[in-house]
Structure formats: structure tokens, C-alpha cells
């Protein structure tokens, strides 16, 4: 518990003023604290969405209502970051893409029943379907990695993960597989 408390407290000490910066947590912590950090993108693995989910889970697992509430607050704010300038979402993969956002918002809707999360699921599923636009893609999808669009079959970045999320939401599945992504 001491290790988890220390980690959570360190992460919370890095929080920015959302009203001033448009995000809560940067993508990385610079060595020089005066260095400006650009707005974080929405992603499963870091930034506001990943940290909000980590705080939510830490609060749930330890019965710490402060951590859980902070995670919830951050996740609720992320539902409003729907434009590219606010989300920086280019492709549809789970790790950095629109399907991953839908998966996280689906988890939060299952746990809270809040309409804001349901609306965010609909938004990011629609965006995911729109991203199937490449004639030479895998069922229309490509993944943006290292400034290049590639065909990717993988679970984390490719069409396997995109398909999993689309099927989950289509079937109103309880998404029990998301434990492997540390979401439940």
C-alpha cells in the first residue's frame, strides 16, 4: 500500500490546471520543470485518459474514495475532448486510437451508468468507423506509427483490437477481457 500511495501521490503532484492548459497530465515529465510540455493526447497508455483510469482503479482496489473521485473527475473531463486539436487521435487502434477511447468509456459506462460516458462511446465508435478509409488498408484500416501509415493486425494497435471493441459495443458485452488492459 505504501508503494501505491507514493506512486499515486507523485502522479497527482504532476497535475496541471485543466482550465489553463486544456489537460491535467502531460505525456511526459521533463527533467527541467520550466520546460513547456505540449498538451497530452487521449490514449489508453498515458495522459489524462490513462492516468484517470489508473486513479479510478487504484481508488477502487484500495477503497480510497479520494483517488476514485479524482480519477472519475479526470475521465469525465476527457469525454469533452472530441476534436483532433484536443485528442490528437489519428487512427482507430486500442493504444492511441478511437477504439481504445470507446473501450475505456464503455468500461466507465458499465461501472457508473453515466450518460456522458455513453455519449463518448457513441462519438468514438463513429470516429472508429470513419477511420476505415484506406483502399489499401486491412478492411480499410491502417495504423499511424512513427510518422507512417502501416497495415497492422495486432491487438494493441491494429485491426484485431479495433474489431474486438466494435464487437463488444455491438453486442453490449460486459467487456470482461479489459482486465488484460488493466481497466477492470
CSV table of C-alpha atoms in Angstrom, one decimal:
chain,number,residue,atom,x,y,z
A,1,UNK,CA,0.0,0.0,0.0
A,2,UNK,CA,2.9,2.3,0.8
A,3,UNK,CA,4.3,1.9,-2.7
A,4,UNK,CA,0.9,2.5,-4.4
A,5,UNK,CA,0.3,5.6,-2.2
A,6,UNK,CA,3.7,7.0,-3.1
A,7,UNK,CA,3.1,6.4,-6.8
A,8,UNK,CA,-0.4,8.0,-6.8
A,9,UNK,CA,0.9,11.0,-4.8
A,10,UNK,CA,3.7,11.5,-7.2
A,11,UNK,CA,1.4,11.3,-10.2
A,12,UNK,CA,-1.1,13.8,-8.6
A,13,UNK,CA,1.8,16.2,-7.8
A,14,UNK,CA,2.3,16.5,-11.6
A,15,UNK,CA,-1.3,17.6,-12.3
A,16,UNK,CA,-1.7,20.8,-14.3
A,17,UNK,CA,-4.6,23.3,-14.2
A,18,UNK,CA,-7.1,21.9,-16.7
A,19,UNK,CA,-8.6,25.4,-17.3
A,20,UNK,CA,-5.2,26.9,-18.1
A,21,UNK,CA,-3.7,24.0,-20.2
A,22,UNK,CA,-6.6,22.0,-21.5
A,23,UNK,CA,-5.3,18.8,-19.9
A,24,UNK,CA,-4.5,17.5,-16.5
A,25,UNK,CA,-1.4,15.5,-17.1
A,26,UNK,CA,1.4,15.8,-19.6
A,27,UNK,CA,2.6,12.9,-21.8
A,28,UNK,CA,5.9,13.0,-20.0
A,29,UNK,CA,7.6,14.8,-17.1
A,30,UNK,CA,10.5,17.0,-18.3
A,31,UNK,CA,13.8,17.0,-16.4
A,32,UNK,CA,13.7,20.8,-16.4
A,33,UNK,CA,10.5,21.8,-14.6
A,34,UNK,CA,10.4,25.1,-16.5
A,35,UNK,CA,10.3,23.3,-19.9
A,36,UNK,CA,6.9,23.7,-21.6
A,37,UNK,CA,5.1,20.4,-22.3
A,38,UNK,CA,2.6,20.2,-25.0
A,39,UNK,CA,-1.0,19.1,-24.5
A,40,UNK,CA,-1.3,15.4,-23.9
A,41,UNK,CA,-3.3,13.3,-26.3
A,42,UNK,CA,-6.0,11.0,-25.2
A,43,UNK,CA,-4.7,7.4,-25.0
A,44,UNK,CA,-5.0,4.2,-23.1
A,45,UNK,CA,-1.3,4.2,-22.1
A,46,UNK,CA,-0.7,7.7,-20.8
A,47,UNK,CA,-2.1,11.3,-20.5
A,48,UNK,CA,-5.4,12.2,-18.9
A,49,UNK,CA,-7.3,9.1,-20.0
A,50,UNK,CA,-4.7,6.6,-18.9
A,51,UNK,CA,-4.0,8.4,-15.6
A,52,UNK,CA,-7.7,8.9,-14.9
A,53,UNK,CA,-8.3,5.2,-15.3
A,54,UNK,CA,-5.3,4.3,-13.2
A,55,UNK,CA,-6.6,6.6,-10.4
A,56,UNK,CA,-10.1,5.1,-10.7
A,57,UNK,CA,-8.7,1.6,-10.4
A,58,UNK,CA,-6.3,2.4,-7.6
A,59,UNK,CA,-9.2,4.0,-5.7
A,60,UNK,CA,-11.5,1.0,-6.3
A,61,UNK,CA,-8.9,-1.5,-5.2
A,62,UNK,CA,-8.0,0.3,-2.0
A,63,UNK,CA,-11.4,1.8,-1.1
A,64,UNK,CA,-9.8,5.2,-1.4
A,65,UNK,CA,-12.7,7.5,-2.4
A,66,UNK,CA,-10.4,10.5,-3.0
A,67,UNK,CA,-8.4,8.7,-5.7
A,68,UNK,CA,-11.5,7.2,-7.2
A,69,UNK,CA,-13.3,10.6,-7.3
A,70,UNK,CA,-10.2,12.3,-8.8
A,71,UNK,CA,-10.0,9.6,-11.5
A,72,UNK,CA,-13.7,9.9,-12.2
A,73,UNK,CA,-13.4,13.7,-12.5
A,74,UNK,CA,-10.5,13.4,-15.0
A,75,UNK,CA,-12.3,10.8,-17.0
A,76,UNK,CA,-15.4,12.9,-17.2
A,77,UNK,CA,-13.4,15.9,-18.5
A,78,UNK,CA,-11.9,13.7,-21.2
A,79,UNK,CA,-15.4,13.0,-22.6
A,80,UNK,CA,-15.4,16.6,-23.8
A,81,UNK,CA,-12.1,16.3,-25.7
A,82,UNK,CA,-13.6,15.2,-29.0
A,83,UNK,CA,-11.9,17.4,-31.6
A,84,UNK,CA,-8.5,16.4,-33.1
A,85,UNK,CA,-6.9,19.5,-31.5
A,86,UNK,CA,-8.0,18.2,-28.1
A,87,UNK,CA,-7.5,14.5,-28.5
A,88,UNK,CA,-4.7,14.1,-31.2
A,89,UNK,CA,-6.4,10.8,-32.2
A,90,UNK,CA,-5.3,9.8,-35.7
A,91,UNK,CA,-6.1,6.1,-36.1
A,92,UNK,CA,-8.5,3.6,-34.6
A,93,UNK,CA,-6.3,1.3,-32.6
A,94,UNK,CA,-6.7,0.5,-28.9
A,95,UNK,CA,-3.5,2.0,-27.6
A,96,UNK,CA,-3.6,5.5,-29.1
A,97,UNK,CA,-6.8,5.5,-31.2
A,98,UNK,CA,-10.5,5.9,-31.2
A,99,UNK,CA,-11.4,2.3,-30.5
A,100,UNK,CA,-9.3,2.4,-27.3
A,101,UNK,CA,-11.2,5.5,-26.2
A,102,UNK,CA,-14.5,3.8,-26.8
A,103,UNK,CA,-13.3,0.8,-24.8
A,104,UNK,CA,-12.4,2.9,-21.8
A,105,UNK,CA,-15.6,4.9,-21.9
A,106,UNK,CA,-17.5,1.7,-22.3
A,107,UNK,CA,-15.8,0.4,-19.1
A,108,UNK,CA,-16.7,3.6,-17.3
A,109,UNK,CA,-20.3,3.5,-18.5
A,110,UNK,CA,-20.6,-0.1,-17.3
A,111,UNK,CA,-19.3,1.0,-13.9
A,112,UNK,CA,-21.1,4.3,-13.4
A,113,UNK,CA,-24.1,4.3,-15.8
A,114,UNK,CA,-23.3,8.0,-16.6
A,115,UNK,CA,-24.7,9.3,-19.9
A,116,UNK,CA,-21.6,11.3,-20.5
A,117,UNK,CA,-19.6,8.1,-20.9
A,118,UNK,CA,-22.4,6.6,-23.1
A,119,UNK,CA,-22.3,9.6,-25.4
A,120,UNK,CA,-18.5,9.4,-25.6
A,121,UNK,CA,-18.7,5.7,-26.6
A,122,UNK,CA,-21.0,6.7,-29.5
A,123,UNK,CA,-18.7,9.5,-30.6
A,124,UNK,CA,-15.6,7.4,-30.6
A,125,UNK,CA,-17.2,4.4,-32.2
A,126,UNK,CA,-18.4,6.7,-35.0
A,127,UNK,CA,-14.9,8.1,-35.4
A,128,UNK,CA,-13.5,4.5,-35.5
A,129,UNK,CA,-15.8,3.6,-38.3
A,130,UNK,CA,-14.9,6.7,-40.2
A,131,UNK,CA,-11.2,5.8,-40.0
A,132,UNK,CA,-11.7,2.7,-42.2
A,133,UNK,CA,-10.9,4.8,-45.2
A,134,UNK,CA,-7.8,3.3,-46.7
A,135,UNK,CA,-8.2,1.5,-50.0
A,136,UNK,CA,-5.0,-0.5,-49.3
A,137,UNK,CA,-5.8,-0.9,-45.6
A,138,UNK,CA,-6.9,-4.0,-43.7
A,139,UNK,CA,-10.7,-3.7,-44.1
A,140,UNK,CA,-9.9,-0.1,-44.6
A,141,UNK,CA,-7.8,0.4,-41.5
A,142,UNK,CA,-4.2,1.5,-41.1
A,143,UNK,CA,-2.2,2.4,-38.0
A,144,UNK,CA,-0.1,5.6,-37.7
A,145,UNK,CA,3.3,4.7,-36.3
A,146,UNK,CA,6.5,6.8,-36.5
A,147,UNK,CA,5.0,9.2,-39.0
A,148,UNK,CA,3.9,6.4,-41.3
A,149,UNK,CA,0.7,4.6,-42.1
A,150,UNK,CA,1.0,0.8,-41.9
A,151,UNK,CA,-1.2,-2.2,-42.1
A,152,UNK,CA,-1.3,-3.8,-38.6
A,153,UNK,CA,-3.1,-7.0,-37.5
A,154,UNK,CA,-2.2,-6.7,-33.8
A,155,UNK,CA,-4.5,-6.4,-30.8
A,156,UNK,CA,-3.0,-3.2,-29.3
A,157,UNK,CA,-2.6,-1.1,-32.4
A,158,UNK,CA,-4.3,-3.0,-35.3
A,159,UNK,CA,-7.5,-4.4,-36.6
A,160,UNK,CA,-7.7,-7.2,-34.1
A,161,UNK,CA,-8.2,-4.7,-31.3
A,162,UNK,CA,-10.5,-2.5,-33.3
A,163,UNK,CA,-12.7,-5.5,-34.2
A,164,UNK,CA,-12.8,-6.6,-30.5
A,165,UNK,CA,-14.0,-3.2,-29.4
A,166,UNK,CA,-16.6,-2.9,-32.2
A,167,UNK,CA,-18.0,-6.3,-31.4
A,168,UNK,CA,-18.1,-5.6,-27.7
A,169,UNK,CA,-20.1,-2.4,-28.2
A,170,UNK,CA,-22.3,-4.0,-30.9
A,171,UNK,CA,-23.2,-6.9,-28.6
A,172,UNK,CA,-23.4,-4.8,-25.4
A,173,UNK,CA,-20.8,-7.2,-24.0
A,174,UNK,CA,-19.7,-6.7,-20.4
A,175,UNK,CA,-16.1,-6.3,-21.6
A,176,UNK,CA,-14.5,-8.7,-19.1
A,177,UNK,CA,-11.4,-9.0,-21.4
A,178,UNK,CA,-10.4,-5.5,-20.5
A,179,UNK,CA,-8.7,-6.8,-17.4
A,180,UNK,CA,-5.7,-7.5,-19.6
A,181,UNK,CA,-5.5,-3.8,-20.3
A,182,UNK,CA,-5.7,-3.0,-16.6
A,183,UNK,CA,-9.1,-1.4,-16.9
A,184,UNK,CA,-11.2,-3.7,-14.6
